[in-house]
Coordinates of C-alpha atoms in Angstrom, one line a residue:
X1 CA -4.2 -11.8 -20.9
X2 CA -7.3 -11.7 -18.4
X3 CA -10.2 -12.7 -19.6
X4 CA -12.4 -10.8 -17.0
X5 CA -15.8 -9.5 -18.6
X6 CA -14.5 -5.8 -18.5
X7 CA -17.8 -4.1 -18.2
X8 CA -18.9 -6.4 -15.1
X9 CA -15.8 -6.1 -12.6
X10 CA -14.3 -3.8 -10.3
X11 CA -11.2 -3.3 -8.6
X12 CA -10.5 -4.1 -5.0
X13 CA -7.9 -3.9 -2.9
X14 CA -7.4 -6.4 0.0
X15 CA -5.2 -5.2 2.8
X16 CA -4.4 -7.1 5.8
X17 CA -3.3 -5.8 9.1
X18 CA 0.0 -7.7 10.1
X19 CA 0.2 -9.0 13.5
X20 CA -3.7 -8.5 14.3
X21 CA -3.6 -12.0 16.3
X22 CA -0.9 -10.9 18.4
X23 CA -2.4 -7.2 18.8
X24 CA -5.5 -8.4 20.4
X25 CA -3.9 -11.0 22.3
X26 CA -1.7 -8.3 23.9
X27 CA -3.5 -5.0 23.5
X28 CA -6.2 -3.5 25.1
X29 CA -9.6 -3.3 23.4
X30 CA -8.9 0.8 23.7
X31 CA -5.6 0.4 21.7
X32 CA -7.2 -2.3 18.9
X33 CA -10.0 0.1 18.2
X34 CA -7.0 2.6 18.1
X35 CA -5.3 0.6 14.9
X36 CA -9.1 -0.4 13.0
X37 CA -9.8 3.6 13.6
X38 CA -6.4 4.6 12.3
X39 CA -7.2 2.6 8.6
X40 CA -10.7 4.0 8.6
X41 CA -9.8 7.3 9.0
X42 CA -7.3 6.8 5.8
X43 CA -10.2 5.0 3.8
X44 CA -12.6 7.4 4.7
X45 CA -10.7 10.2 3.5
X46 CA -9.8 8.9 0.3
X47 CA -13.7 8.0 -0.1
X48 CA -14.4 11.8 0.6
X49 CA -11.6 13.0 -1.9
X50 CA -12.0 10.0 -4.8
X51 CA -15.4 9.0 -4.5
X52 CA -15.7 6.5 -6.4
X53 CA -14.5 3.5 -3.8
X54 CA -16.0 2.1 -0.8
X55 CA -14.8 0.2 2.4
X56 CA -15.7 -2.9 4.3
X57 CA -14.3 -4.1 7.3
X58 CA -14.0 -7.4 9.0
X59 CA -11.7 -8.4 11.6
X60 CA -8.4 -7.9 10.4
X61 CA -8.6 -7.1 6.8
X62 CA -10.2 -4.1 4.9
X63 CA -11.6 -4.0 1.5
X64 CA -11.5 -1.0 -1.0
X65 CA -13.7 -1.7 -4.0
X66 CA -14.8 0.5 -6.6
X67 CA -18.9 1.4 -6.3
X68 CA -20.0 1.0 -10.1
X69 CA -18.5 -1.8 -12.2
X70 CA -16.4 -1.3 -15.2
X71 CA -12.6 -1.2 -16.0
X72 CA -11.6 2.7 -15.9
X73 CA -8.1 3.3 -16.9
X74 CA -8.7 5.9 -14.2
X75 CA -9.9 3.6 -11.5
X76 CA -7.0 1.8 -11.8
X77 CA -4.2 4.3 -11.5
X78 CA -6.5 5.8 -8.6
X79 CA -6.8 2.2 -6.4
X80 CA -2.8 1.4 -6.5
X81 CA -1.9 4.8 -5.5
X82 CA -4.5 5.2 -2.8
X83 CA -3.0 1.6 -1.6
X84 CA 0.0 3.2 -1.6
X85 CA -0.9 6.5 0.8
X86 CA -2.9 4.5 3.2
X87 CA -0.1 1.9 3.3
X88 CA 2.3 4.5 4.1
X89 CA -0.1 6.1 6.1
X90 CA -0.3 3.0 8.5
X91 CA 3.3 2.2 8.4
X92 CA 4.3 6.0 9.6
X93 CA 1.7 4.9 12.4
X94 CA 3.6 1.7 13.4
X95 CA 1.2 -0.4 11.6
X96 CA 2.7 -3.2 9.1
X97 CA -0.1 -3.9 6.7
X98 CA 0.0 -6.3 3.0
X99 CA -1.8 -6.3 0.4
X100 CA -3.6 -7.1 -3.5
X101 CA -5.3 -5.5 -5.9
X102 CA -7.3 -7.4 -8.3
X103 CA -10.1 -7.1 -10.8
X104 CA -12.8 -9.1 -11.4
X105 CA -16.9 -9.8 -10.0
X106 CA -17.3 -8.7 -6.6
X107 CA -20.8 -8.4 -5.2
X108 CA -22.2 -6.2 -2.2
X109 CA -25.5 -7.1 -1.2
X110 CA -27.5 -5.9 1.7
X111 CA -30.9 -7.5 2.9
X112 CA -34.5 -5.1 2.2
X113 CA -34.0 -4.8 6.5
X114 CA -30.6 -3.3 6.3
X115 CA -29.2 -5.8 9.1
X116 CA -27.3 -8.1 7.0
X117 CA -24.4 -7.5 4.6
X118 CA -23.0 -10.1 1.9
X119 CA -20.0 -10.1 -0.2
X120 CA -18.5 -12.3 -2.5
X121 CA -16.7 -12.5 -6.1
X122 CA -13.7 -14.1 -7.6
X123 CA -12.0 -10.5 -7.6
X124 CA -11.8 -11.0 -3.4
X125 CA -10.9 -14.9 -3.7
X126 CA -8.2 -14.0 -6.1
X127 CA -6.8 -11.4 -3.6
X128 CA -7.2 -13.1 -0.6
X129 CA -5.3 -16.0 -1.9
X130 CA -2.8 -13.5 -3.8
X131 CA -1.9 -11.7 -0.3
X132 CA -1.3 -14.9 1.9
X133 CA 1.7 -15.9 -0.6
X134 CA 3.4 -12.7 -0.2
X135 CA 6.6 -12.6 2.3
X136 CA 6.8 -8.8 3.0
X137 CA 5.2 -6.0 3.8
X138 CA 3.9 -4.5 0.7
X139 CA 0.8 -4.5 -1.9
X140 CA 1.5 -6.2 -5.5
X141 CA -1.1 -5.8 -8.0
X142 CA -2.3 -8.9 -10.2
X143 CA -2.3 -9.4 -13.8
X144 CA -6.1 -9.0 -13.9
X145 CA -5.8 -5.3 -12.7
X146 CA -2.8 -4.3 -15.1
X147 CA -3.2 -6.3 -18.0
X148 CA -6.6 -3.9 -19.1
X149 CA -4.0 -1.1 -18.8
X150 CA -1.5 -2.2 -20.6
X151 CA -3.7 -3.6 -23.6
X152 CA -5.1 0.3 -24.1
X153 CA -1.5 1.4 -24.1
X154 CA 1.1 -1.5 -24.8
X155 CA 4.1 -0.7 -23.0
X156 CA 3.1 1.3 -20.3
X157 CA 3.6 -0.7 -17.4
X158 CA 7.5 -1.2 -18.3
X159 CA 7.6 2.2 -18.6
X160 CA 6.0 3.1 -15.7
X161 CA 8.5 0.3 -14.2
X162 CA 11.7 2.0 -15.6
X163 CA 10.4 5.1 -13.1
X164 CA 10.3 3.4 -10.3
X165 CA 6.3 2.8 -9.7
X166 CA 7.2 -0.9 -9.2
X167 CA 8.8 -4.3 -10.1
X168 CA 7.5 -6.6 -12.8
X169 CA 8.1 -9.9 -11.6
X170 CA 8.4 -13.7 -13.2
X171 CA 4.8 -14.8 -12.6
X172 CA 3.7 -11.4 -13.4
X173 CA 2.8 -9.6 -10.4
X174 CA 3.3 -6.6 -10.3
X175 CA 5.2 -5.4 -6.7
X176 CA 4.2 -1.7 -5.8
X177 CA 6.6 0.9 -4.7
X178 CA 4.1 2.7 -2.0
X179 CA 6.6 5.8 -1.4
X180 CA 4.9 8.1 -4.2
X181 CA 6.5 10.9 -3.0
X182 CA 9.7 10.4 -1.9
X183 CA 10.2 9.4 -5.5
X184 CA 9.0 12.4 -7.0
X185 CA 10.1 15.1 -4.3
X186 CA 14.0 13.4 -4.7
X187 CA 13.9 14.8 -8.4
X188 CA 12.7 18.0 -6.9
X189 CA 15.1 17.7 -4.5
X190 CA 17.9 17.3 -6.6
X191 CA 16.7 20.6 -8.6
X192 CA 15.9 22.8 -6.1
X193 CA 16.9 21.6 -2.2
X194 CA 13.7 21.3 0.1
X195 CA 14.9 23.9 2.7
X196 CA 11.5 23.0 5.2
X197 CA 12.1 20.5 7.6
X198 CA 11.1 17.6 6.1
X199 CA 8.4 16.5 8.4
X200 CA 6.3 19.6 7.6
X201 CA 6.6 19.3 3.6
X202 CA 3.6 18.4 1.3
X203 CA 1.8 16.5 4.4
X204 CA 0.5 14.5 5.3
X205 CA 1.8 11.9 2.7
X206 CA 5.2 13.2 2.3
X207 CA 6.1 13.1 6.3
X208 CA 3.7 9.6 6.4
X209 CA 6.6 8.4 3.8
X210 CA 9.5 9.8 6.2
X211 CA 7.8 7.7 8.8
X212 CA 6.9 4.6 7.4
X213 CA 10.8 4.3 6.3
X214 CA 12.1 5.1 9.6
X215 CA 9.5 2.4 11.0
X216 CA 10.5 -0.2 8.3
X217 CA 14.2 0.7 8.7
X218 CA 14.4 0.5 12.2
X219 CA 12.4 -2.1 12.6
X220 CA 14.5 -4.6 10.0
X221 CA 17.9 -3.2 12.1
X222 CA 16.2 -4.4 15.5
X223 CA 15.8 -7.3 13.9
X224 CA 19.4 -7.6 12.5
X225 CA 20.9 -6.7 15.4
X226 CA 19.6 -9.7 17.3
X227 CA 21.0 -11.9 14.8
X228 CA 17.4 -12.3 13.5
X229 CA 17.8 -13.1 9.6
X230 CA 15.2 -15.7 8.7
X231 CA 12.7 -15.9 11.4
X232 CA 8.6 -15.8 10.1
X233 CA 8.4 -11.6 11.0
X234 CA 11.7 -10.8 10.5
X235 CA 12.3 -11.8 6.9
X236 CA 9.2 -9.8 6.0
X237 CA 11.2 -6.8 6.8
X238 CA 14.7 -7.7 5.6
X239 CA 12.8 -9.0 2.5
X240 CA 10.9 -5.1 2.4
X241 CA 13.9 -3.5 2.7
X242 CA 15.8 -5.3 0.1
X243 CA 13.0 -4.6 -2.6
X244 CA 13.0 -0.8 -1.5
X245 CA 16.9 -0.6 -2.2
X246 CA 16.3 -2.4 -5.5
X247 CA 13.2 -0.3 -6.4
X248 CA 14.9 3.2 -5.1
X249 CA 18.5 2.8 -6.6
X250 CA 21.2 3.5 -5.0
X251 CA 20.7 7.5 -5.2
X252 CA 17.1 7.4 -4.0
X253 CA 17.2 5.1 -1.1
X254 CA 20.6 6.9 0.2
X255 CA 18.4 10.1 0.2
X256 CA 15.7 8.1 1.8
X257 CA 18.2 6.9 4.6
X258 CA 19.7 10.5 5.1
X259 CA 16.1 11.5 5.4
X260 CA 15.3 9.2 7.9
X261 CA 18.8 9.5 9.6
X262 CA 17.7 13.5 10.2
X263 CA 14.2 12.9 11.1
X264 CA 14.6 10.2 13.7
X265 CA 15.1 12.6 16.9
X266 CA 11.8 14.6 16.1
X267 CA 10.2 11.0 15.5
X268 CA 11.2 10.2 19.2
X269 CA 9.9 13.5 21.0

């Protein structure tokens, strides 16, 4: 169990744009400030809708803290499922991004002048370090953000586990399914058939699903195709979509490959 002074820390989430090196190296500055203005605008609308999170930016990482310290039940289930819809949100975009979510001190000061801007706190280290391990392209959330949760209500996180919301693993990290709605509109589905086109159901975070798992699909099967198994990018997406078929089942993921399957034409006009 943590033993983070409850009433002093906040959650963050640390997300990393994958590839940023290679981006500016080979981009223009018009098509960087494309990607940086494509997570902002997710961040920012989340602020706008939650309010109770804030962003900072610095070169190719973005931080999403919560504004008034204190572990909220609340702010927890709100941080890992906005990680999730801006993840997906950046994937649909063509932009492979990997994250943490911690809890713990983190600090925001800004000088009396307003020109300067400091932060620091063992949440951030423990995230930082947390995200650099990972090999794939998702968000895992660390003992010190869950383990608050499930003391209020033992047995919650294997329950929410058993539904799909993510994978427990050995060290216990917690590895997030982002595609929040593609699990719950497949249970609708199998009730009562979506008859819209899929693309132009509950947007945009339904269709930004569709298109993040046509970009990760594709993307490992490019991959494949050139024989490319183990190499430093391509495992991250074999290794993604192995823990999507694990975390789907069977039924789900089949339903999220016949999705994709019928959505790819539109994708390409």
């Amino acid at each position: 169990m943590s033993t983070v002074n409850l009433a002093e820390g906040r959650h963050l989430l640390f997300l990393d744009i994958l590839g940023f090196s290679e981006i500016t190296r080979n981009k223009s500055s018009a098509e960087i400030l494309g990607v940086i203005s494509k997570a902002f605008e997710e961040f920012d609308r989340w602020e706008e809708l939650n309010g109770l999170f804030e962003t900072i930016y610095f070169s190719d990482t973005f931080l999403f803290y919560q504004t008034s310290p204190g572990y909220h039940e609340s702010c927890f289930l709100d941080i890992y499922a906005i990680g999730a819809f801006v993840h997906t949100a950046l994937l649909s975009e063509g932009i492979a991004t990997r994250g943490a979510i911690a809890f713990g001190g983190f600090e925001v000061w800004d000088t009396d002048d307003g020109k300067h801007q400091a932060y620091f706190g063992t949440a951030l280290v423990e995230a930082h370090e947390a995200e650099r391990k990972e090999g794939w392209i998702g968000i895992t959330i660390l003992p010190s953000a869950w383990e608050p949760f499930e003391a209020k209500e033992p047995g919650i996180v294997g329950c929410f586990e058993s539904e799909g919301v993510w994978i427990r693993r050995e060290d216990n990290v917690l590895l997030l399914n982002p595609f929040v709605k593609l699990r719950s509109w497949y249970i609708h589905d199998q009730v009562e058939k979506i008859i819209t086109p899929y693309l132009e159901w509950d947007a945009p975070e339904f269709p930004n699903e569709i298109r993040a798992f046509c970009f990760l699909k594709e993307t490992a099967k490019t991959y494949a195709q050139a024989g490319d198994f183990t190499g430093k990018i391509a495992s991250k997406y074999h290794n993604t979509m192995n823990f999507l078929r694990y975390v789907f089942g069977e039924e789900l993921y089949a339903w999220a490959c016949k999705l994709a399957a019928e959505s790819i034409d539109k994708l390409k006009q």
